[in-house]
CSV table of C-alpha atoms in Angstrom, one decimal:
chain,number,residue,atom,x,y,z
A,28,MET,CA,-5.3,-27.5,-2.7
A,29,SER,CA,-2.3,-26.1,-0.9
A,30,THR,CA,-0.8,-22.7,-1.6
A,31,LYS,CA,2.3,-24.3,-2.8
A,32,ASN,CA,0.4,-26.4,-5.4
A,33,LEU,CA,-1.6,-23.4,-6.5
A,34,THR,CA,1.5,-21.3,-7.0
A,35,GLY,CA,3.1,-24.0,-9.1
A,36,ILE,CA,0.0,-24.4,-11.3
A,37,LEU,CA,-0.3,-20.6,-11.9
A,38,LEU,CA,3.4,-20.5,-12.9
A,39,ILE,CA,2.8,-23.2,-15.4
A,40,LEU,CA,-0.6,-22.2,-16.8
A,41,GLY,CA,0.3,-18.5,-17.1
A,42,PRO,CA,3.1,-18.9,-19.7
A,43,ILE,CA,1.1,-21.5,-21.7
A,44,LEU,CA,-1.9,-19.1,-22.1
A,45,ILE,CA,0.4,-16.1,-23.0
A,46,LEU,CA,2.2,-18.2,-25.6
A,47,GLY,CA,-1.1,-19.3,-27.0
A,48,ALA,CA,-2.1,-15.6,-27.4
A,49,PHE,CA,1.2,-14.8,-29.1
A,50,ILE,CA,0.5,-17.5,-31.7
A,51,GLY,CA,-2.8,-15.8,-32.7
A,52,TRP,CA,-1.5,-12.2,-32.5
A,53,PRO,CA,-1.0,-10.3,-35.9
A,54,VAL,CA,2.6,-10.6,-37.2
A,55,GLY,CA,4.5,-8.4,-39.5
A,56,GLU,CA,2.9,-5.2,-38.2
A,57,ASP,CA,5.5,-2.6,-37.1
A,58,THR,CA,3.1,0.2,-36.1
A,59,ALA,CA,0.2,0.6,-33.8
A,60,GLU,CA,-2.1,1.5,-36.6
A,61,GLY,CA,-1.1,-1.5,-38.6
A,62,GLU,CA,-1.8,-3.8,-35.6
A,63,LEU,CA,-5.2,-2.3,-35.1
A,64,ILE,CA,-6.1,-2.7,-38.8
A,65,ALA,CA,-5.2,-6.4,-38.5
A,66,LEU,CA,-7.2,-6.8,-35.2
A,67,VAL,CA,-10.4,-5.3,-36.5
A,68,LYS,CA,-10.6,-7.7,-39.4
A,69,ASN,CA,-11.9,-10.3,-36.9
A,70,PRO,CA,-12.9,-8.5,-33.7
A,71,SER,CA,-14.3,-11.5,-31.9
A,72,PHE,CA,-11.1,-13.5,-32.5
A,73,SER,CA,-9.0,-10.5,-31.5
A,74,ASN,CA,-10.9,-10.0,-28.3
A,75,ALA,CA,-10.5,-13.7,-27.4
A,76,ILE,CA,-6.8,-13.4,-28.0
A,77,MET,CA,-6.5,-10.4,-25.7
A,78,VAL,CA,-8.6,-12.1,-23.0
A,79,LEU,CA,-6.3,-15.1,-23.3
A,80,PHE,CA,-3.2,-12.9,-23.0
A,81,LEU,CA,-4.4,-11.0,-20.0
A,82,THR,CA,-5.6,-14.1,-18.2
A,83,GLY,CA,-2.1,-15.6,-18.7
A,84,ILE,CA,-0.5,-12.4,-17.4
A,85,ILE,CA,-2.7,-12.5,-14.3
A,86,LEU,CA,-2.0,-16.1,-13.6
A,87,LEU,CA,1.8,-15.8,-14.2
A,88,PHE,CA,2.4,-12.7,-12.1
A,89,THR,CA,0.0,-13.8,-9.4
A,90,GLY,CA,2.1,-17.0,-9.1
A,91,LEU,CA,5.3,-15.0,-9.0
A,92,SER,CA,3.8,-12.7,-6.3
A,93,MET,CA,2.8,-15.7,-4.2
A,94,SER,CA,6.2,-17.3,-4.6
A,95,SER,CA,7.8,-13.9,-3.6
A,96,ARG,CA,5.6,-14.0,-0.4
A,97,THR,CA,6.9,-17.5,0.4
A,98,LEU,CA,10.5,-16.4,0.0
A,99,SER,CA,10.0,-13.2,2.0
A,100,MET,CA,8.7,-15.2,4.9
A,101,SER,CA,12.0,-17.1,4.9
A,102,ALA,CA,13.8,-13.8,5.7
A,103,ARG,CA,12.6,-14.2,9.2
A,104,SER,CA,15.2,-16.9,9.7
A,105,THR,CA,17.7,-15.8,12.3
A,106,ASP,CA,20.6,-18.1,11.4
A,107,GLY,CA,21.7,-15.8,8.6
A,108,SER,CA,21.3,-18.4,5.9
A,109,THR,CA,18.6,-16.5,4.0
A,110,LYS,CA,19.8,-12.9,4.5
A,111,TRP,CA,18.9,-11.9,1.0
A,112,SER,CA,15.4,-13.4,1.1
A,113,ALA,CA,13.9,-10.1,2.2
A,114,LEU,CA,14.5,-8.9,-1.4
A,115,ALA,CA,11.5,-10.9,-2.3
A,116,THR,CA,9.3,-8.5,-0.4
A,117,PRO,CA,9.6,-5.6,-2.9
A,118,SER,CA,9.4,-8.0,-5.8
A,119,GLY,CA,6.1,-9.3,-4.4
A,120,ILE,CA,4.8,-5.7,-4.5
A,121,LEU,CA,6.1,-5.0,-8.0
A,122,PHE,CA,4.8,-8.1,-9.7
A,123,PRO,CA,1.1,-7.1,-9.2
A,124,LEU,CA,1.9,-3.7,-10.7
A,125,CYS,CA,2.8,-5.5,-14.0
A,126,ILE,CA,-0.8,-6.9,-14.0
A,127,ALA,CA,-2.2,-3.4,-13.6
A,128,VAL,CA,-0.2,-2.0,-16.4
A,129,MET,CA,-1.0,-4.9,-18.8
A,130,ALA,CA,-4.7,-4.8,-17.8
A,131,GLY,CA,-4.8,-1.1,-18.7
A,132,ALA,CA,-3.1,-1.6,-22.0
A,133,VAL,CA,-5.4,-4.5,-23.0
A,134,GLY,CA,-8.5,-2.5,-21.8
A,135,LEU,CA,-7.5,0.3,-24.2
A,136,ASN,CA,-7.0,-2.2,-27.0
A,137,PHE,CA,-10.5,-3.6,-26.4
A,138,GLY,CA,-11.9,-0.1,-26.6
A,139,ALA,CA,-10.0,0.7,-29.8
A,140,VAL,CA,-11.3,-2.4,-31.5
A,141,GLY,CA,-14.8,-1.7,-30.4
A,142,ILE,CA,-15.0,1.9,-31.6
A,143,HIS,CA,-13.0,1.5,-34.8
A,144,PRO,CA,-16.1,0.9,-37.0
A,145,ASP,CA,-17.6,4.3,-35.8
A,146,SER,CA,-14.4,6.4,-35.6
A,147,VAL,CA,-11.2,5.3,-37.1
A,148,GLU,CA,-9.3,8.4,-35.8
A,149,TYR,CA,-10.4,8.0,-32.2
A,150,ALA,CA,-9.7,4.2,-32.3
A,151,ASN,CA,-6.2,4.8,-33.6
A,152,ALA,CA,-5.6,7.4,-30.8
A,153,VAL,CA,-6.9,5.0,-28.1
A,154,TYR,CA,-4.9,2.1,-29.4
A,155,LEU,CA,-1.7,4.2,-29.7
A,156,VAL,CA,-2.0,5.0,-25.9
A,157,GLY,CA,-2.4,1.3,-25.1
A,158,TYR,CA,0.4,0.4,-27.5
A,159,HIS,CA,2.9,2.6,-25.6
A,160,LEU,CA,1.4,2.2,-22.1
A,161,THR,CA,3.7,-0.8,-21.5
A,162,ASP,CA,6.8,1.0,-22.6
A,163,GLY,CA,7.8,1.5,-18.9
A,164,VAL,CA,6.8,-1.9,-17.6
A,165,GLY,CA,10.3,-3.2,-18.5
A,166,LEU,CA,11.6,-1.2,-15.6
A,167,ILE,CA,9.1,-2.7,-13.1
A,168,MET,CA,9.8,-6.2,-14.4
A,169,GLY,CA,13.5,-5.7,-14.5
A,170,ILE,CA,13.7,-4.7,-10.8
A,171,ALA,CA,11.2,-7.3,-9.7
A,172,PHE,CA,12.8,-10.3,-11.5
A,173,THR,CA,16.3,-9.2,-10.4
A,174,LEU,CA,15.3,-9.0,-6.7
A,175,PHE,CA,13.3,-12.2,-7.0
A,176,GLY,CA,16.1,-14.1,-8.6
A,177,ILE,CA,18.6,-13.1,-6.0
A,178,SER,CA,16.2,-14.0,-3.2
A,179,LEU,CA,15.4,-17.4,-4.8
A,180,ALA,CA,19.1,-18.3,-5.3
A,181,ASP,CA,19.9,-17.3,-1.7
A,182,ARG,CA,16.9,-19.1,-0.1
A,183,TYR,CA,17.7,-22.6,-1.5
A,184,SER,CA,20.9,-24.6,-1.4
A,185,ASP,CA,20.1,-27.0,-4.2
A,186,LEU,CA,21.6,-26.4,-7.6
A,187,LEU,CA,18.3,-26.3,-9.5
A,188,HIS,CA,16.8,-23.5,-7.5
A,189,ARG,CA,20.0,-21.5,-7.7
A,190,VAL,CA,20.1,-21.9,-11.5
A,191,ILE,CA,16.5,-20.8,-11.8
A,192,GLY,CA,17.3,-17.8,-9.5
A,193,SER,CA,20.3,-16.9,-11.6
A,194,LEU,CA,18.3,-17.1,-14.8
A,195,TYR,CA,15.7,-14.8,-13.3
A,196,VAL,CA,18.5,-12.3,-12.5
A,197,ILE,CA,19.6,-12.4,-16.2
A,198,ILE,CA,15.9,-12.0,-17.3
A,199,GLY,CA,15.6,-9.0,-15.0
A,200,ILE,CA,18.8,-7.4,-16.5
A,201,GLY,CA,17.4,-8.2,-20.0
A,202,HIS,CA,14.2,-6.2,-19.2
A,203,LEU,CA,16.2,-3.3,-17.9
A,204,LEU,CA,18.5,-3.3,-21.0
A,205,GLY,CA,15.4,-3.4,-23.2
A,206,ILE,CA,14.4,0.1,-22.0
A,207,PHE,CA,17.6,1.5,-23.5
A,208,THR,CA,17.8,-0.6,-26.6
A,209,THR,CA,14.6,0.3,-28.5
A,210,GLY,CA,14.1,-1.5,-31.7
A,211,ASN,CA,16.1,-4.6,-30.6
A,212,ASP,CA,13.4,-7.2,-31.1
A,213,VAL,CA,15.8,-10.1,-30.5
A,214,LEU,CA,16.5,-9.0,-26.9
A,215,GLY,CA,12.8,-8.5,-26.2
A,216,ILE,CA,11.9,-11.9,-27.6
A,217,VAL,CA,14.7,-13.7,-25.7
A,218,THR,CA,13.8,-12.0,-22.5
A,219,TRP,CA,10.1,-12.7,-22.7
A,220,MET,CA,10.6,-16.3,-23.8
A,221,GLY,CA,13.1,-16.8,-21.0
A,222,MET,CA,10.6,-15.4,-18.6
A,223,PHE,CA,7.9,-17.9,-19.7
A,224,PHE,CA,10.1,-21.0,-19.7
A,225,VAL,CA,11.9,-20.3,-16.5
A,226,SER,CA,8.7,-19.5,-14.7
A,227,ALA,CA,7.1,-22.8,-16.0
A,228,ALA,CA,10.3,-24.6,-14.8
A,229,LEU,CA,9.9,-23.0,-11.4
A,230,GLY,CA,6.2,-24.1,-11.4
A,231,VAL,CA,7.2,-27.7,-12.0
A,232,VAL,CA,9.9,-27.6,-9.3
A,233,THR,CA,7.4,-26.0,-6.9
A,234,LEU,CA,4.8,-28.7,-7.5
A,235,ARG,CA,7.4,-31.5,-7.1
A,236,GLY,CA,8.9,-29.9,-3.9
A,237,LYS,CA,8.0,-31.0,-0.4
A,238,ASP,CA,5.4,-29.1,1.6
């Protein structure tokens, strides 16, 4: 299997797994304590959902990091046609940081579900930390997707890649705006859903592209 094909597969499978996890996640809970109460009702199922989510995150952002590396290599062109492709280099560094943050949050969630039967107070405290650990990840994703989108749109001359790149820039701006618009669930949902569908589209385009 080539690196190109692997990148495309990761970009497609990652969003599918994350969306599957979202379907099984407790709905209607507005607080960390409420979420934890819903999760501990069926610990085995909740742990499976968290594993599914984290696996999807790992696949998606690994695919994005690999795609960033491919784009950054294009920056070595000396004809000036890909002068912005170097922006993919920092995005390739930032995408793995998203995995680290999400893994930390999910790990704390695992721990909270596990110790809840023995200590509700400690479980709530642990889950609360995990619940807010991702509050700052929007800044990382915002910068990463904006830089990646600019690089992608600059690297390719065809309309499809440029549209996908432009959508990534919009997604990045959405993540950045989400930091300052707390409580705006609509913006968060649109940004995350856009991230999934655009990444899957890039995966399909990557698989169909020439080596």
